[in-house]
Amino acid sequence: MTDHYDARETRDPAQREAELFARLPEVLRRAMAAPAYADRLKDVDPATITSRAALARLPVLRKSELPALHRAAPPFGGFVAGPPGSFARLFTSPGPIFEPEAAQGDAWRGARALFAAGFRPGDVVLNTFSYHLTPGGFIFDTSARALGCAVIPAGPGNTEQQFELIEAYRPIGYSGTPDFLKILLDAAASARRDVSSIKRAQVSGAAFPKSLQEEIKSRGIEAYQAFGTADLGMVAFETEARDGMVVNEELILEIVRPGTGDPVAEGDVGEIVVTSLDPHHPWIRLALGDLTAELPGASPCGRTNMRIKGWMGRADQTTKVKGMFVRPEQIAEIGKRHPELGRLRLVVTRCGETDVMTLKAEAVAASAAFQSELAATLRTVTKLGGNVELVGAGALPNDGKVISDERS
C-alpha cells in the first residue's frame, strides 16, 4: 500500500510539525487583521506561538458560539478580514452560520481524501450531497474536480432521474451520505435499474454503522468514511488501511477536554479543536463539539500524519442528522414560534439504516392540525423533516436536555 496523493503524506512527522508551526505565526498575524480575532488575541505575540504547548494557551472558539457571533456582526462575526466579494461562493448552514468558499481550486482540502478512497483522475463521480445554499455539495464537487474527476451534481433525492444519469454516464464513484447510498441501491434493485458501475464511495454526514458497511460492501462497493465540517472542509479521512482516520494536511488538530482548551492525555477521548493555515480565512482553535481519540503510531497505509478513531459522539447537544447539524438554539427557536408549548425535546434515532428525528413537545391542548403545524415549523427551522409527538404538561424531564441522540 504505497499509493499516495503526494510526498507530503509520507514525510517524517517531525518535519510536518516543524513546517506547520513555522507557518503558524504569520497565519496568526493575518487572522488578527480581522476585528474579532484582534480582540480575542490582543495579548498574544504571534511570534511566540511556535509549538503545540504555546498554541494550547490560546482561547478556543466554540462552533456553538458562531450563530450568535454571526448575528451580532454579519456575515462572519468579525473573524474574516476580507470582504465577502473576495470569496468564490457564500453559503449558510443551520444556526445560521455563514461560510465562505475560498477561490483556490481545492478550497475544502478534499482531493487527497477522495484519492485515499480510490478515486482517480478521469473518474466520473455521482455527488449526492445538497448543493442548495449549504456547502456540502460543493465541498465534494470541488474536491473531485481538483483531483481531475468529472462530477454529476445530482444532489439528494429524485432517484428515478439519478438512475437515468447513472445508466448514461456510468459513474464509478459516489459521494454522499451512507443512508442515501443504501436508498439508491435499494430503489435501483426494486426498479431493475443498472447502477453496477458504482464501485467506490466516499461517505460522510451521517452514521455508518458496521451493519451498513457490510451491506454496502456486499453490493460490490468499497466505501470509505470522511470527517469534515462546513467551516473547515475535509478534516480527516479513512484510507485503505481501514485503521482510523488520517488527519488532513494543512491542519493542526488538537484533542482537548470538553468545555476547556486543555489537551487530553494521549489516547484519551476529547473534543476536536482545529487550527487551519489558510491565510485568507484562518480558523484559530475552532472547537467543533465532536469527540474523538488519537490512535498511536502511523497508519499501515504509509501516511504519517496523526490518526484519530473517527467520530465518537458530541461534546455538546448539537448533533448531526442526515448530514445536517441540528442545534439546541434551533429547538429554542421552535419554542419561541409556539409559546403555548412547554418543554421540548428532539429525540434522534435510527429506523433501519436511516436517521429519524422526533420532536416531543409538552402541549396543554393537542390536535392533528397543531401537530402538522409544529411539524412544518420543525422543517422550516432545521431544514429537515421529522415526526412530532405531543405530550402532556410536565411529561418531559426537567434536566435541561433539548436534544437526545439515541442512535446506537
Coordinates of C-alpha atoms in Angstrom, one line a residue:
M1 CA 0.0 0.0 0.0
T2 CA 2.3 2.8 -1.3
D3 CA -0.1 4.8 -3.5
H4 CA -0.3 8.3 -2.0
Y5 CA -1.6 11.6 -3.2
D6 CA 1.7 13.3 -2.8
A7 CA 5.0 13.0 -0.9
R8 CA 3.8 15.3 2.0
E9 CA 1.6 12.4 3.2
T10 CA 4.6 10.2 4.0
R11 CA 7.1 12.8 5.3
D12 CA 8.7 12.5 8.7
P13 CA 6.1 13.6 11.4
A14 CA 8.7 15.9 13.0
Q15 CA 9.2 17.6 9.6
R16 CA 5.5 18.1 9.2
E17 CA 5.2 19.5 12.7
A18 CA 8.1 21.9 12.2
E19 CA 6.6 23.2 9.0
L20 CA 3.1 23.7 10.4
F21 CA 4.4 25.7 13.4
A22 CA 6.8 27.7 11.3
R23 CA 3.9 28.9 9.3
L24 CA 1.5 29.5 12.2
P25 CA 2.8 32.9 13.4
E26 CA 2.2 34.5 10.0
V27 CA -1.3 32.9 9.9
L28 CA -2.0 34.4 13.3
R29 CA -0.9 37.8 12.2
R30 CA -3.2 37.5 9.2
A31 CA -6.1 36.3 11.5
M32 CA -5.6 39.3 13.8
A33 CA -6.3 41.7 10.9
A34 CA -10.0 40.7 11.5
P35 CA -11.6 42.6 14.4
A36 CA -12.9 39.6 16.3
Y37 CA -9.5 37.8 16.3
A38 CA -7.8 41.1 17.1
D39 CA -9.9 41.3 20.2
R40 CA -9.6 37.7 21.3
L41 CA -5.9 37.5 20.7
K42 CA -5.0 41.1 21.8
D43 CA -2.4 40.0 24.4
V44 CA -0.8 37.4 22.1
D45 CA 2.5 37.8 20.3
P46 CA 2.2 35.7 17.2
A47 CA 6.0 35.2 17.0
T48 CA 5.8 33.2 20.2
I49 CA 3.2 30.6 19.1
T50 CA 5.6 28.1 17.6
S51 CA 4.6 24.8 19.4
R52 CA 1.6 22.9 20.5
A53 CA 2.1 23.9 24.1
A54 CA 2.1 27.6 23.1
L55 CA -1.0 27.1 20.8
A56 CA -2.8 25.4 23.7
R57 CA -2.6 28.7 25.7
L58 CA -4.8 30.5 23.1
P59 CA -8.5 30.7 23.7
V60 CA -10.8 28.2 21.9
L61 CA -13.6 29.4 19.6
R62 CA -16.6 27.2 20.0
K63 CA -18.5 26.4 16.9
S64 CA -21.7 26.5 19.0
E65 CA -20.9 30.2 19.6
L66 CA -20.8 31.1 15.9
P67 CA -24.6 31.6 15.3
A68 CA -24.8 34.3 17.9
L69 CA -21.5 35.9 16.8
H70 CA -22.6 35.9 13.2
R71 CA -25.9 37.5 14.1
A72 CA -24.1 40.2 16.1
A73 CA -21.6 41.1 13.3
P74 CA -22.8 39.7 10.0
P75 CA -21.8 37.9 8.0
F76 CA -18.8 36.3 9.6
G77 CA -18.8 37.5 13.1
G78 CA -15.7 39.7 12.5
F79 CA -13.5 36.7 12.0
V80 CA -12.7 37.3 8.4
A81 CA -10.6 40.3 7.3
G82 CA -11.5 40.3 3.6
P83 CA -14.9 41.4 2.2
P84 CA -17.5 38.7 1.1
G85 CA -16.7 39.5 -2.5
S86 CA -13.2 38.2 -2.2
F87 CA -14.5 34.6 -1.9
A88 CA -15.8 32.3 -4.7
R89 CA -19.1 31.2 -3.1
L90 CA -21.0 32.2 0.0
F91 CA -23.1 29.6 2.0
T92 CA -25.2 29.2 5.1
S93 CA -25.6 26.3 7.4
P94 CA -28.3 25.8 10.2
G95 CA -27.8 28.2 13.1
P96 CA -27.4 30.2 10.9
I97 CA -23.7 30.1 10.3
F98 CA -22.3 31.8 7.3
E99 CA -19.5 30.1 5.4
P100 CA -17.3 31.4 2.5
E101 CA -15.6 29.2 0.0
A102 CA -12.0 30.3 -0.9
A103 CA -11.3 30.9 -4.6
Q104 CA -8.5 28.4 -5.0
G105 CA -9.1 25.1 -6.7
D106 CA -9.2 22.6 -3.8
A107 CA -10.8 25.1 -1.5
W108 CA -12.0 22.4 1.0
R109 CA -8.8 20.3 1.0
G110 CA -10.7 17.2 -0.1
A111 CA -8.8 15.9 -3.2
R112 CA -6.4 13.8 -1.1
A113 CA -9.3 12.3 0.9
L114 CA -11.0 11.2 -2.3
F115 CA -7.7 9.8 -3.6
A116 CA -7.4 7.7 -0.4
A117 CA -10.8 6.3 -1.1
G118 CA -9.7 5.1 -4.5
F119 CA -10.9 8.0 -6.7
R120 CA -8.6 8.8 -9.6
P121 CA -8.3 11.5 -12.4
G122 CA -10.8 10.7 -15.2
D123 CA -13.3 9.0 -12.9
V124 CA -16.9 10.0 -13.1
V125 CA -18.4 10.8 -9.7
L126 CA -22.1 10.9 -8.7
N127 CA -22.2 13.6 -6.0
T128 CA -25.5 13.4 -4.0
F129 CA -24.7 16.0 -1.3
S130 CA -27.0 19.0 -1.4
Y131 CA -26.0 22.0 -3.5
H132 CA -28.7 24.3 -2.1
L133 CA -27.3 27.1 0.0
T134 CA -25.2 24.8 2.2
P135 CA -21.6 23.9 1.2
G136 CA -21.8 20.1 1.4
G137 CA -22.3 19.6 -2.3
F138 CA -19.6 22.0 -3.3
I139 CA -17.1 20.5 -0.8
F140 CA -17.2 17.2 -2.6
D141 CA -17.7 18.7 -6.0
T142 CA -14.7 21.0 -5.9
S143 CA -12.6 18.3 -4.3
A144 CA -13.4 15.7 -7.0
R145 CA -12.7 18.3 -9.8
A146 CA -9.4 19.3 -8.2
L147 CA -8.5 15.6 -8.4
G148 CA -9.4 15.6 -12.1
C149 CA -12.7 13.8 -11.9
A150 CA -15.9 14.7 -13.8
V151 CA -18.8 15.3 -11.4
I152 CA -22.5 14.6 -11.8
P153 CA -24.1 17.3 -9.5
A154 CA -27.1 15.1 -8.6
G155 CA -27.9 16.3 -5.0
P156 CA -30.1 14.1 -2.9
G157 CA -33.5 12.7 -3.9
N158 CA -35.2 12.1 -7.2
T159 CA -33.9 8.5 -7.6
E160 CA -35.6 8.0 -11.0
Q161 CA -33.7 10.8 -12.6
Q162 CA -30.5 9.7 -10.9
F163 CA -30.9 6.2 -12.5
E164 CA -31.0 7.8 -15.9
L165 CA -27.8 9.7 -15.2
I166 CA -26.1 6.7 -13.8
E167 CA -27.0 4.5 -16.8
A168 CA -25.9 7.2 -19.2
Y169 CA -22.6 8.4 -17.6
R170 CA -21.7 5.1 -15.8
P171 CA -20.1 6.8 -12.8
I172 CA -17.5 4.7 -10.9
G173 CA -17.7 6.8 -7.8
Y174 CA -20.3 8.0 -5.3
S175 CA -20.1 10.8 -2.7
G176 CA -22.9 11.4 -0.3
T177 CA -24.4 10.1 2.9
P178 CA -24.3 6.4 3.5
D179 CA -28.1 6.4 4.1
F180 CA -28.8 7.8 0.6
L181 CA -26.4 5.3 -1.0
K182 CA -28.5 2.5 0.5
I183 CA -31.7 4.2 -0.6
L184 CA -30.3 4.5 -4.1
L185 CA -29.2 0.9 -4.3
D186 CA -32.5 -0.5 -2.8
A187 CA -34.6 1.6 -5.2
A188 CA -32.4 0.5 -8.2
A189 CA -32.9 -3.1 -7.3
S190 CA -36.7 -2.7 -7.0
A191 CA -36.9 -0.8 -10.3
R192 CA -34.4 -3.2 -12.0
R193 CA -32.2 -0.3 -12.9
D194 CA -28.4 -0.7 -13.6
V195 CA -26.2 1.1 -11.1
S196 CA -23.5 -1.5 -11.2
S197 CA -20.9 1.0 -12.5
I198 CA -20.5 2.4 -8.9
K199 CA -17.6 0.6 -7.4
R200 CA -16.3 3.0 -4.7
A201 CA -17.7 5.7 -2.4
Q202 CA -16.7 8.4 0.0
V203 CA -19.5 8.8 2.6
S204 CA -19.9 11.4 5.2
G205 CA -22.5 13.4 7.1
A206 CA -24.3 10.5 8.9
A207 CA -23.6 7.4 10.9
F208 CA -22.1 4.5 9.0
P209 CA -22.6 1.5 11.4
K210 CA -20.9 -1.8 10.8
S211 CA -24.1 -3.4 9.6
L212 CA -24.5 -0.8 6.8
Q213 CA -20.8 -1.0 6.0
E214 CA -21.1 -4.8 5.4
E215 CA -24.2 -4.4 3.3
I216 CA -22.7 -1.8 1.0
K217 CA -19.5 -4.0 0.6
S218 CA -21.7 -7.0 -0.2
R219 CA -23.1 -5.0 -3.1
G220 CA -19.6 -4.6 -4.6
I221 CA -18.9 -1.0 -3.4
E222 CA -15.8 -0.1 -1.4
A223 CA -17.0 2.8 0.8
Y224 CA -14.6 5.0 2.9
Q225 CA -15.6 7.4 5.6
A226 CA -14.6 11.1 5.7
F227 CA -15.0 13.6 8.6
G228 CA -15.4 17.2 7.6
T229 CA -17.2 20.4 8.5
A230 CA -18.7 23.2 6.6
D231 CA -16.2 25.6 8.2
L232 CA -13.0 23.6 7.5
G233 CA -13.8 21.2 4.7
M234 CA -12.1 17.8 5.0
V235 CA -10.6 17.3 8.4
A236 CA -9.7 13.6 8.4
F237 CA -10.4 10.6 6.2
E238 CA -10.3 6.8 6.1
T239 CA -7.6 5.0 4.0
E240 CA -7.2 1.6 2.6
A241 CA -5.7 0.5 5.9
R242 CA -9.2 0.8 7.5
D243 CA -7.5 1.7 10.7
G244 CA -8.8 5.0 12.0
M245 CA -8.8 8.3 10.0
V246 CA -5.7 10.2 8.9
V247 CA -5.8 14.0 9.7
N248 CA -5.6 16.1 6.6
E249 CA -2.5 18.1 5.7
E250 CA -2.6 21.9 6.3
L251 CA -4.5 21.5 9.6
I252 CA -3.3 21.4 13.2
L253 CA -5.7 19.1 15.2
E254 CA -5.8 19.0 19.0
I255 CA -7.9 16.9 21.3
V256 CA -9.0 18.7 24.4
R257 CA -11.1 18.1 27.5
P258 CA -14.7 19.1 26.6
G259 CA -15.5 22.5 27.8
T260 CA -11.8 23.5 28.1
G261 CA -8.9 24.2 25.8
D262 CA -6.6 21.8 27.6
P263 CA -5.2 18.9 25.6
V264 CA -6.1 15.4 26.9
A265 CA -3.5 12.7 27.6
E266 CA -2.6 10.7 24.5
G267 CA -5.3 8.1 23.7
D268 CA -8.0 9.8 25.9
V269 CA -11.3 10.8 24.3
G270 CA -11.8 14.5 24.0
E271 CA -13.2 17.3 21.8
I272 CA -11.7 18.1 18.4
V273 CA -10.1 21.5 18.1
V274 CA -8.7 22.6 14.7
T275 CA -6.4 25.4 13.6
S276 CA -6.3 25.9 9.8
L277 CA -3.4 27.6 7.9
D278 CA -5.4 29.3 5.2
P279 CA -4.3 33.0 5.5
H280 CA -7.4 34.2 3.7
H281 CA -9.8 32.6 6.2
P282 CA -7.9 31.1 9.1
W283 CA -9.5 29.3 12.0
I284 CA -7.7 29.5 15.3
R285 CA -8.5 26.7 17.7
L286 CA -12.1 26.1 16.5
A287 CA -13.7 23.7 18.9
L288 CA -16.1 21.5 16.8
G289 CA -18.1 19.8 19.6
D290 CA -17.1 16.4 18.2
L291 CA -15.4 13.7 20.3
T292 CA -12.5 11.5 19.2
A293 CA -9.3 10.0 20.4
E294 CA -5.8 9.8 18.9
L295 CA -4.5 6.4 17.7
P296 CA -0.9 5.6 18.4
G297 CA 1.7 5.2 15.7
A298 CA 1.5 5.7 11.9
S299 CA -1.1 4.2 9.6
P300 CA -0.3 0.9 7.9
C301 CA -1.1 2.7 4.6
G302 CA 2.2 4.6 5.0
R303 CA 0.6 8.0 5.7
T304 CA 2.4 9.5 8.7
N305 CA 0.1 12.2 9.9
M306 CA -1.8 12.0 13.2
R307 CA -4.7 9.4 13.2
I308 CA -8.0 9.6 15.1
K309 CA -10.5 7.0 15.8
G310 CA -13.2 8.9 13.9
W311 CA -16.4 10.5 15.2
M312 CA -17.2 9.2 18.7
G313 CA -20.1 11.4 19.6
R314 CA -20.8 15.0 20.6
A315 CA -19.2 17.1 23.4
D316 CA -22.4 19.2 23.4
Q317 CA -26.0 18.6 22.5
T318 CA -25.6 19.6 18.9
T319 CA -25.9 16.6 16.7
K320 CA -25.9 15.7 13.0
V321 CA -29.0 14.3 11.3
K322 CA -28.8 13.2 7.7
G323 CA -25.7 15.2 7.2
M324 CA -27.1 18.4 8.7
F325 CA -26.3 19.8 12.2
V326 CA -29.2 20.3 14.5
R327 CA -28.5 22.7 17.4
P328 CA -30.2 23.5 20.7
E329 CA -30.7 27.1 19.5
Q330 CA -33.0 25.8 16.8
I331 CA -35.2 23.9 19.3
A332 CA -35.4 27.1 21.3
E333 CA -36.5 28.9 18.1
I334 CA -39.3 26.4 17.6
G335 CA -40.4 27.2 21.2
K336 CA -40.4 30.9 20.5
R337 CA -42.6 30.4 17.5
H338 CA -45.0 28.4 19.6
P339 CA -45.1 30.0 23.0
E340 CA -48.1 27.9 24.0
L341 CA -45.8 24.9 24.3
G342 CA -44.0 23.7 27.4
R343 CA -40.7 21.8 27.3
L344 CA -39.3 20.5 24.0
R345 CA -37.0 17.6 23.3
L346 CA -35.7 16.4 20.0
V347 CA -35.0 12.7 20.0
V348 CA -32.8 11.3 17.2
T349 CA -33.0 7.6 16.5
R350 CA -32.4 5.3 13.5
C351 CA -35.0 3.2 11.7
G352 CA -33.3 0.6 9.7
E353 CA -30.3 2.5 8.3
T354 CA -31.9 5.9 8.2
D355 CA -31.8 8.8 10.8
V356 CA -35.2 9.7 12.2
M357 CA -35.9 12.7 14.5
T358 CA -39.0 13.1 16.7
L359 CA -39.9 16.4 18.4
K360 CA -41.5 15.7 21.7
A361 CA -43.5 18.8 22.9
E362 CA -45.5 19.4 26.0
A363 CA -48.9 20.8 25.0
V364 CA -52.0 21.6 27.0
A365 CA -54.2 21.0 24.0
A366 CA -53.4 18.5 21.3
S367 CA -54.8 18.3 17.8
A368 CA -53.9 16.9 14.5
A369 CA -53.9 20.3 12.9
F370 CA -51.5 21.7 15.6
Q371 CA -49.3 18.6 15.2
S372 CA -49.0 19.3 11.5
E373 CA -48.3 23.0 12.1
L374 CA -45.5 22.1 14.5
A375 CA -44.0 19.6 12.0
A376 CA -43.9 22.3 9.4
T377 CA -42.1 24.6 11.9
L378 CA -39.6 21.8 12.6
R379 CA -38.8 21.5 8.9
T380 CA -38.6 25.3 8.4
V381 CA -36.2 25.8 11.3
T382 CA -33.9 22.7 10.9
K383 CA -34.3 22.1 7.1
L384 CA -35.1 18.5 7.9
G385 CA -38.4 16.6 8.2
G386 CA -39.3 14.8 11.4
N387 CA -42.1 13.4 13.5
V388 CA -44.0 15.3 16.2
E389 CA -45.2 13.8 19.4
L390 CA -47.4 15.9 21.7
V391 CA -47.3 15.0 25.4
G392 CA -48.9 16.4 28.5
A393 CA -47.6 19.3 30.6
G394 CA -44.8 18.1 32.8
A395 CA -44.2 14.9 30.9
L396 CA -40.7 15.7 29.8
P397 CA -37.8 15.5 32.3
N398 CA -36.6 18.8 33.9
D399 CA -32.9 18.0 33.1
G400 CA -32.0 20.8 30.6
K401 CA -31.6 18.3 27.7
V402 CA -33.3 19.5 24.5
I403 CA -31.6 17.1 22.0
S404 CA -31.2 13.4 22.8
D405 CA -29.2 11.4 20.4
E406 CA -30.3 7.8 20.9
R407 CA -28.7 6.2 17.9
S408 CA -26.7 3.2 18.9

